[in-house]
């Protein structure tokens, strides 16, 4: 979408429903050499950034703090991020601050709310540092967050972000994906993450609760299905879900003519070859029907005049959308149940949310950011 279309007319409703905040830090008054815009995708399993200086970085959404002096000395740092935190989680206080798709805030005393908030703030600071802002630059960030968090946890996320940026806006992630592709009107976004698949209906304004369906038929579900199928067929093979996840990320496919998938798994300690082609196909296929159930719901409750247009503009995003031929399988299911369907894969599933958020940041007129003070 060009700058001018955003500034005028119908998009004003989108602008007003994006939550924003300016922080008036002392530091920002000394930053007079321009603005670095950032699009941040704050995901359950990955956090990614695309910045206007061309930097793009992605990090798994894990934060770890060494448990004691010994582990502090061993690890050599006060905070570990991403896969580094994951692999040392046993010697750290370990957080996945967005694990359930939202900042974990609850009344349950056993939940470490403060710890999670700090971890979220540290994660945001780290991803911004990795985007290499110059000291004299203002940082304006648009943050795409899981649809539910955008509705219920705005304030907490803005609080976590504001210490690292001069201005921040939140928008729901399917919205930023659609914005990046100029498909804001009459389109359906399917964002397949690790814990959840978010289905979202776009119709020219910010999506509301009734436009969104969240299901747990997502990446983790496929991993669990595949583990179960393999345990049943090859009871002698030894593996963990993490190993299965890696195998899936390498071979995932539901293409009609799949090349055989041969992997080595230990049997009594000895690497042994297994043909897991059919199990991979079945596990990957298991999310298609529930996904089309969700699509059917969102389509059926839409204005009948526009239902066909919606069916023919389905966008597939998120890490889980990288399953080969998933677009064709969804189309096939849509044809048989809904009469038609056209599915588009976004080019860069990992950076789709961040790219879209960066585009929103660029398109927001300067006076709009100022108004937020
Ligand atoms: N090549 C691939 N094929 C299938 N699934 C994949 C592939 N690469 C990553 N994934 C899955 O994508 C999910 C993570 O997607 P992502 O969009 O990063 O998640 P989130 O939005 O939850 O942070 C994980 O379940 C991961 O296993
Ligand atoms: Mg995501």
Short mmCIF file of C-alpha atoms and ligand atoms in Angstrom, two decimals:
data_model
loop_
_atom_site.label_atom_id
_atom_site.label_comp_id
_atom_site.label_asym_id
_atom_site.label_seq_id
_atom_site.Cartn_x
_atom_site.Cartn_y
_atom_site.Cartn_z
CA UNK A 1 0.00 0.00 0.00
CA UNK A 2 1.40 3.39 -0.91
CA UNK A 3 1.93 6.07 1.65
CA UNK A 4 -0.78 8.28 0.25
CA UNK A 5 -3.51 5.67 0.51
CA UNK A 6 -2.68 5.11 4.13
CA UNK A 7 -2.81 8.76 4.98
CA UNK A 8 -6.19 9.27 3.43
CA UNK A 9 -9.65 7.91 3.61
CA UNK A 10 -10.64 4.44 4.57
CA UNK A 11 -7.56 3.49 6.47
CA UNK A 12 -8.17 5.96 9.25
CA UNK A 13 -10.01 3.28 11.20
CA UNK A 14 -6.98 1.02 11.04
CA UNK A 15 -4.75 3.75 12.31
CA UNK A 16 -6.96 4.60 15.22
CA UNK A 17 -7.24 1.00 16.30
CA UNK A 18 -3.52 0.45 16.42
CA UNK A 19 -2.42 1.00 19.99
CA UNK A 20 0.51 3.27 20.39
CA UNK A 21 2.59 5.02 22.96
CA UNK A 22 5.44 7.47 22.96
CA UNK A 23 7.97 7.44 25.72
CA UNK A 24 9.44 10.81 26.49
CA UNK A 25 12.81 9.72 27.69
CA UNK A 26 15.59 12.15 28.34
CA UNK A 27 17.66 10.26 25.79
CA UNK A 28 15.25 10.82 22.95
CA UNK A 29 15.77 14.58 23.11
CA UNK A 30 19.46 14.04 22.26
CA UNK A 31 18.66 11.89 19.25
CA UNK A 32 18.37 14.27 16.37
CA UNK A 33 19.72 12.28 13.45
CA UNK A 34 16.64 10.72 12.07
CA UNK A 35 14.45 7.78 12.82
CA UNK A 36 15.12 4.07 12.51
CA UNK A 37 11.84 2.31 11.78
CA UNK A 38 11.40 -1.28 12.88
CA UNK A 39 8.84 -3.96 12.32
CA UNK A 40 8.93 -6.53 15.11
CA UNK A 41 7.14 -9.85 15.12
CA UNK A 42 6.85 -10.89 18.75
CA UNK A 43 5.99 -14.53 18.31
CA UNK A 44 5.39 -17.42 20.64
CA UNK A 45 8.33 -19.33 19.31
CA UNK A 46 10.28 -16.76 17.28
CA UNK A 47 10.85 -13.04 17.54
CA UNK A 48 11.93 -11.35 14.31
CA UNK A 49 12.78 -7.82 13.30
CA UNK A 50 13.01 -6.05 9.95
CA UNK A 51 14.47 -2.53 10.18
CA UNK A 52 14.66 0.39 7.78
CA UNK A 53 18.48 0.16 7.79
CA UNK A 54 18.13 -3.19 6.01
CA UNK A 55 18.92 -5.39 9.03
CA UNK A 56 16.79 -8.48 9.54
CA UNK A 57 17.27 -10.78 12.49
CA UNK A 58 15.31 -13.65 13.96
CA UNK A 59 15.70 -15.20 17.40
CA UNK A 60 13.79 -17.96 19.17
CA UNK A 61 11.64 -16.39 21.93
CA UNK A 62 13.60 -17.76 24.89
CA UNK A 63 15.32 -15.90 27.71
CA UNK A 64 17.52 -17.39 30.43
CA UNK A 65 19.18 -15.94 33.55
CA UNK A 66 22.01 -17.98 35.12
CA UNK A 67 20.72 -19.54 38.36
CA UNK A 68 23.71 -18.84 40.58
CA UNK A 69 27.31 -17.61 40.66
CA UNK A 70 28.63 -20.89 39.33
CA UNK A 71 26.40 -20.95 36.29
CA UNK A 72 27.00 -17.20 35.82
CA UNK A 73 30.73 -17.87 35.63
CA UNK A 74 30.28 -20.92 33.44
CA UNK A 75 28.00 -19.18 30.95
CA UNK A 76 29.89 -15.90 31.02
CA UNK A 77 26.80 -13.67 30.71
CA UNK A 78 23.96 -12.27 32.78
CA UNK A 79 21.27 -13.01 30.20
CA UNK A 80 21.06 -15.60 27.45
CA UNK A 81 18.73 -15.33 24.49
CA UNK A 82 17.26 -17.57 21.82
CA UNK A 83 18.74 -21.01 21.17
CA UNK A 84 21.60 -20.15 23.52
CA UNK A 85 19.10 -19.86 26.40
CA UNK A 86 17.31 -23.01 25.27
CA UNK A 87 20.40 -25.16 25.24
CA UNK A 88 21.50 -23.95 28.71
CA UNK A 89 18.03 -23.92 30.24
CA UNK A 90 18.98 -26.32 33.02
CA UNK A 91 21.47 -23.89 34.50
CA UNK A 92 19.17 -20.89 33.99
CA UNK A 93 15.90 -19.46 35.18
CA UNK A 94 14.27 -20.06 31.85
CA UNK A 95 11.42 -18.06 30.29
CA UNK A 96 9.32 -18.22 27.16
CA UNK A 97 7.61 -14.91 27.82
CA UNK A 98 5.03 -15.27 25.06
CA UNK A 99 4.55 -18.99 25.43
CA UNK A 100 0.79 -19.05 25.43
CA UNK A 101 0.54 -16.43 22.73
CA UNK A 102 0.20 -13.67 25.30
CA UNK A 103 2.41 -12.21 27.96
CA UNK A 104 1.90 -14.61 30.81
CA UNK A 105 0.01 -12.48 33.28
CA UNK A 106 -2.24 -14.23 35.70
CA UNK A 107 -3.44 -14.19 39.28
CA UNK A 108 -1.98 -17.57 39.88
CA UNK A 109 0.72 -17.03 42.53
CA UNK A 110 2.89 -19.80 41.16
CA UNK A 111 3.31 -17.93 37.88
CA UNK A 112 6.31 -15.69 37.87
CA UNK A 113 4.56 -12.67 36.40
CA UNK A 114 7.34 -10.20 37.14
CA UNK A 115 9.92 -12.59 35.75
CA UNK A 116 7.97 -12.97 32.55
CA UNK A 117 7.54 -9.24 32.16
CA UNK A 118 11.25 -8.70 32.66
CA UNK A 119 12.04 -11.49 30.20
CA UNK A 120 9.73 -9.91 27.61
CA UNK A 121 11.33 -6.51 28.10
CA UNK A 122 14.83 -8.01 27.85
CA UNK A 123 13.88 -9.93 24.71
CA UNK A 124 12.57 -6.78 23.06
CA UNK A 125 15.68 -4.84 24.06
CA UNK A 126 17.89 -7.60 22.61
CA UNK A 127 16.07 -7.80 19.27
CA UNK A 128 16.31 -4.00 18.98
CA UNK A 129 20.02 -4.09 19.79
CA UNK A 130 20.51 -6.72 17.08
CA UNK A 131 18.88 -4.38 14.57
CA UNK A 132 21.84 -2.02 15.22
CA UNK A 133 20.29 1.40 15.78
CA UNK A 134 22.84 4.22 15.90
CA UNK A 135 23.09 6.00 19.23
CA UNK A 136 21.76 9.24 17.75
CA UNK A 137 18.74 7.64 16.07
CA UNK A 138 15.20 7.57 17.36
CA UNK A 139 13.66 4.10 17.29
CA UNK A 140 10.04 3.85 16.15
CA UNK A 141 8.76 0.30 16.28
CA UNK A 142 5.57 -1.37 15.14
CA UNK A 143 5.10 -4.62 17.00
CA UNK A 144 2.97 -7.42 15.60
CA UNK A 145 1.73 -9.61 18.44
CA UNK A 146 -0.53 -12.67 18.55
CA UNK A 147 -4.12 -11.64 17.80
CA UNK A 148 -5.30 -12.37 21.32
CA UNK A 149 -2.48 -10.42 22.95
CA UNK A 150 -3.30 -7.41 20.78
CA UNK A 151 -6.79 -7.41 22.27
CA UNK A 152 -6.12 -8.31 25.89
CA UNK A 153 -2.52 -7.48 26.75
CA UNK A 154 -1.74 -4.21 25.01
CA UNK A 155 -0.64 -2.29 28.08
CA UNK A 156 1.71 -4.96 29.37
CA UNK A 157 3.44 -5.32 26.01
CA UNK A 158 3.76 -1.58 25.53
CA UNK A 159 5.23 -1.35 29.03
CA UNK A 160 7.75 -4.05 28.17
CA UNK A 161 8.71 -2.28 24.94
CA UNK A 162 8.83 1.34 25.92
CA UNK A 163 12.09 1.29 27.80
CA UNK A 164 13.89 0.33 24.57
CA UNK A 165 12.12 2.41 21.94
CA UNK A 166 11.11 6.01 21.51
CA UNK A 167 7.73 5.14 20.11
CA UNK A 168 5.86 1.88 19.81
CA UNK A 169 2.66 0.73 18.16
CA UNK A 170 0.99 -2.62 18.50
CA UNK A 171 -1.02 -4.40 15.90
CA UNK A 172 -2.31 -7.92 15.65
CA UNK A 173 -0.04 -10.18 13.69
CA UNK A 174 -2.42 -11.39 10.97
CA UNK A 175 -3.08 -7.71 10.30
CA UNK A 176 0.61 -6.97 9.76
CA UNK A 177 0.98 -10.01 7.49
CA UNK A 178 -1.97 -8.86 5.35
CA UNK A 179 -0.74 -5.27 5.35
CA UNK A 180 2.64 -6.36 4.03
CA UNK A 181 0.91 -7.93 1.03
CA UNK A 182 -1.60 -5.14 0.42
CA UNK A 183 -4.44 -7.55 1.08
CA UNK A 184 -6.39 -5.74 3.77
CA UNK A 185 -9.84 -6.12 2.29
CA UNK A 186 -11.69 -9.38 1.91
CA UNK A 187 -8.90 -11.80 2.64
CA UNK A 188 -8.34 -14.64 5.09
CA UNK A 189 -4.99 -14.99 6.82
CA UNK A 190 -3.88 -18.37 8.17
CA UNK A 191 -0.89 -17.93 10.45
CA UNK A 192 0.52 -21.29 11.49
CA UNK A 193 2.80 -20.93 14.50
CA UNK A 194 4.12 -23.47 16.98
CA UNK A 195 1.38 -23.48 19.63
CA UNK A 196 -1.50 -21.97 17.69
CA UNK A 197 -2.88 -21.40 14.23
CA UNK A 198 -4.59 -18.03 13.99
CA UNK A 199 -7.25 -17.60 11.34
CA UNK A 200 -8.22 -14.04 10.68
CA UNK A 201 -10.73 -12.41 8.38
CA UNK A 202 -9.69 -9.06 6.94
CA UNK A 203 -12.26 -6.60 5.65
CA UNK A 204 -10.53 -3.26 5.44
CA UNK A 205 -10.40 -2.45 9.14
CA UNK A 206 -8.60 -3.86 12.14
CA UNK A 207 -9.93 -7.33 12.81
CA UNK A 208 -12.21 -7.72 15.80
CA UNK A 209 -12.67 -10.71 18.03
CA UNK A 210 -15.42 -12.13 15.83
CA UNK A 211 -13.02 -12.09 12.86
CA UNK A 212 -10.54 -14.40 14.53
CA UNK A 213 -10.37 -18.07 15.35
CA UNK A 214 -7.44 -19.58 17.22
CA UNK A 215 -6.87 -23.32 17.19
CA UNK A 216 -4.12 -25.53 18.54
CA UNK A 217 -3.83 -27.47 15.27
CA UNK A 218 -0.40 -25.98 14.63
CA UNK A 219 3.30 -26.92 14.56
CA UNK A 220 3.47 -28.56 17.99
CA UNK A 221 0.39 -30.61 17.18
CA UNK A 222 2.07 -31.96 14.03
CA UNK A 223 5.18 -32.85 16.07
CA UNK A 224 3.06 -34.76 18.58
CA UNK A 225 1.10 -36.57 15.89
CA UNK A 226 4.29 -37.60 14.11
CA UNK A 227 5.85 -38.80 17.39
CA UNK A 228 2.76 -40.90 18.13
CA UNK A 229 2.64 -42.43 14.65
CA UNK A 230 6.34 -43.30 14.76
CA UNK A 231 6.15 -44.76 18.27
CA UNK A 232 3.32 -46.99 17.08
CA UNK A 233 4.94 -48.16 13.85
CA UNK A 234 8.53 -48.39 15.10
CA UNK A 235 8.30 -49.15 18.84
CA UNK A 236 12.00 -50.02 18.93
CA UNK A 237 13.13 -46.57 17.70
CA UNK A 238 14.31 -44.05 20.31
CA UNK A 239 13.57 -40.34 19.88
CA UNK A 240 12.38 -37.17 21.56
CA UNK A 241 9.78 -34.68 20.33
CA UNK A 242 12.60 -32.16 19.75
CA UNK A 243 14.29 -34.64 17.36
CA UNK A 244 10.99 -35.20 15.58
CA UNK A 245 10.48 -31.45 15.24
CA UNK A 246 13.84 -31.13 13.51
CA UNK A 247 13.01 -34.01 11.18
CA UNK A 248 9.68 -32.38 10.36
CA UNK A 249 11.29 -29.03 9.60
CA UNK A 250 13.61 -30.72 7.16
CA UNK A 251 11.16 -33.03 5.38
CA UNK A 252 7.61 -31.77 5.93
CA UNK A 253 5.45 -32.39 2.90
CA UNK A 254 2.05 -33.54 1.74
CA UNK A 255 2.89 -33.49 -1.95
CA UNK A 256 1.34 -36.24 -4.07
CA UNK A 257 4.67 -37.50 -5.31
CA UNK A 258 6.87 -37.25 -2.24
CA UNK A 259 10.39 -38.60 -2.41
CA UNK A 260 10.83 -41.28 0.27
CA UNK A 261 11.85 -39.82 3.63
CA UNK A 262 14.57 -41.93 5.18
CA UNK A 263 15.89 -41.00 8.60
CA UNK A 264 18.23 -42.55 11.11
CA UNK A 265 17.00 -43.11 14.66
CA UNK A 266 18.80 -45.09 17.34
CA UNK A 267 17.67 -48.61 18.27
CA UNK A 268 19.41 -49.77 21.46
CA UNK A 269 22.01 -47.10 20.80
CA UNK A 270 22.66 -48.11 17.17
CA UNK A 271 21.64 -45.69 14.35
CA UNK A 272 19.07 -47.48 12.21
CA UNK A 273 17.32 -46.32 9.04
CA UNK A 274 13.54 -45.90 8.90
CA UNK A 275 11.22 -44.95 6.05
CA UNK A 276 8.82 -42.41 7.59
CA UNK A 277 7.23 -41.00 4.40
CA UNK A 278 3.64 -41.99 5.14
CA UNK A 279 3.84 -40.92 8.79
CA UNK A 280 5.13 -37.46 7.81
CA UNK A 281 2.35 -37.07 5.28
CA UNK A 282 -0.36 -38.18 7.72
CA UNK A 283 0.93 -35.93 10.52
CA UNK A 284 1.19 -32.86 8.27
CA UNK A 285 -2.22 -33.54 6.75
CA UNK A 286 -3.82 -33.72 10.20
CA UNK A 287 -4.06 -29.93 10.49
CA UNK A 288 -5.77 -29.36 7.12
CA UNK A 289 -9.34 -30.39 7.98
CA UNK A 290 -9.57 -28.42 11.24
CA UNK A 291 -8.10 -25.43 9.43
CA UNK A 292 -10.76 -25.58 6.75
CA UNK A 293 -13.42 -25.98 9.49
CA UNK A 294 -12.24 -22.63 10.83
CA UNK A 295 -12.18 -21.05 7.37
CA UNK A 296 -15.69 -22.32 6.69
CA UNK A 297 -16.90 -20.64 9.91
CA UNK A 298 -15.36 -17.31 9.04
CA UNK A 299 -16.67 -17.48 5.47
CA UNK A 300 -20.20 -18.57 6.36
CA UNK A 301 -20.65 -15.73 8.85
CA UNK A 302 -19.52 -13.11 6.30
CA UNK A 303 -21.70 -11.02 3.98
CA UNK A 304 -22.86 -13.54 1.33
CA UNK A 305 -22.07 -11.13 -1.51
CA UNK A 306 -18.39 -11.15 -0.59
CA UNK A 307 -17.95 -14.78 0.45
CA UNK A 308 -16.51 -15.85 -2.89
CA UNK A 309 -13.96 -13.09 -2.85
CA UNK A 310 -12.89 -14.19 0.63
CA UNK A 311 -12.52 -17.81 -0.46
CA UNK A 312 -10.24 -16.81 -3.28
CA UNK A 313 -7.89 -14.73 -1.17
CA UNK A 314 -6.52 -17.03 1.51
CA UNK A 315 -3.00 -16.19 2.73
CA UNK A 316 -0.77 -18.78 4.31
CA UNK A 317 1.85 -17.45 6.75
CA UNK A 318 3.99 -18.48 9.74
CA UNK A 319 6.72 -21.07 10.18
CA UNK A 320 4.26 -23.97 9.97
CA UNK A 321 3.14 -22.89 6.50
CA UNK A 322 6.40 -24.23 5.08
CA UNK A 323 4.96 -27.74 4.75
CA UNK A 324 5.37 -28.56 1.07
CA UNK A 325 2.11 -28.55 -0.92
CA UNK A 326 0.09 -27.41 2.10
CA UNK A 327 -1.49 -24.70 -0.07
CA UNK A 328 -2.70 -27.30 -2.56
CA UNK A 329 -4.09 -29.55 0.17
CA UNK A 330 -6.08 -26.67 1.68
CA UNK A 331 -7.37 -25.68 -1.76
CA UNK A 332 -8.46 -29.23 -2.43
CA UNK A 333 -10.32 -29.44 0.88
CA UNK A 334 -11.92 -26.03 0.26
CA UNK A 335 -13.06 -27.09 -3.22
CA UNK A 336 -14.74 -30.20 -1.94
CA UNK A 337 -16.42 -28.50 1.05
CA UNK A 338 -16.93 -24.91 0.02
CA UNK A 339 -17.04 -25.11 -3.77
CA UNK A 340 -13.93 -23.04 -4.40
CA UNK A 341 -10.75 -21.71 -2.84
CA UNK A 342 -7.46 -20.09 -3.77
CA UNK A 343 -4.55 -20.13 -1.36
CA UNK A 344 -1.46 -17.91 -1.59
CA UNK A 345 1.73 -18.68 0.21
CA UNK A 346 3.59 -15.65 1.46
CA UNK A 347 7.12 -15.49 0.15
CA UNK A 348 8.94 -15.22 3.43
CA UNK A 349 7.00 -17.02 6.15
CA UNK A 350 9.54 -16.23 8.85
CA UNK A 351 9.69 -12.48 8.15
CA UNK A 352 6.11 -11.96 6.92
CA UNK A 353 4.94 -10.39 10.18
CA UNK A 354 8.07 -8.25 10.63
CA UNK A 355 8.04 -7.05 7.00
CA UNK A 356 4.39 -6.07 7.27
CA UNK A 357 4.97 -4.27 10.58
CA UNK A 358 7.89 -2.35 9.04
CA UNK A 359 5.64 -1.33 6.16
CA UNK A 360 3.04 -0.03 8.63
CA UNK A 361 5.80 1.94 10.40
CA UNK A 362 6.93 3.49 7.09
CA UNK A 363 3.39 4.31 6.03
CA UNK A 364 2.38 6.03 9.26
CA UNK A 365 2.58 9.75 8.61
CA UNK A 366 5.01 11.63 10.85
CA UNK A 367 2.30 13.71 12.45
CA UNK A 368 0.51 10.55 13.49
CA UNK A 369 3.46 9.31 15.53
CA UNK A 370 3.75 12.75 17.10
CA UNK A 371 0.10 12.84 18.04
CA UNK A 372 0.63 9.88 20.32
CA UNK A 373 2.65 11.78 22.89
N1 LIG B 1 10.13 -26.29 7.14
C1 LIG B 1 9.13 -26.37 8.03
N2 LIG B 1 8.10 -27.21 7.81
C2 LIG B 1 7.10 -27.34 8.71
N3 LIG B 1 7.04 -26.66 9.86
C3 LIG B 1 8.04 -25.79 10.13
C4 LIG B 1 9.12 -25.60 9.24
N4 LIG B 1 9.96 -24.67 9.79
C5 LIG B 1 9.41 -24.31 10.97
N5 LIG B 1 8.26 -24.97 11.19
C6 LIG B 1 7.37 -24.89 12.34
O1 LIG B 1 6.83 -23.59 12.48
C7 LIG B 1 6.47 -23.38 13.84
C8 LIG B 1 6.94 -22.03 14.29
O2 LIG B 1 6.36 -21.04 13.48
P1 LIG B 1 6.51 -19.47 13.85
O3 LIG B 1 5.72 -18.70 12.87
O4 LIG B 1 7.97 -19.15 13.99
O5 LIG B 1 5.85 -19.52 15.29
P2 LIG B 1 5.23 -18.48 16.31
O6 LIG B 1 4.37 -17.52 15.55
O7 LIG B 1 4.46 -19.37 17.23
O8 LIG B 1 6.38 -17.79 16.97
C9 LIG B 1 7.11 -24.51 14.64
O9 LIG B 1 6.15 -25.47 14.98
C10 LIG B 1 8.11 -25.10 13.65
O10 LIG B 1 8.37 -26.47 13.88
MG1 LIG B 2 3.74 -16.04 14.56
#
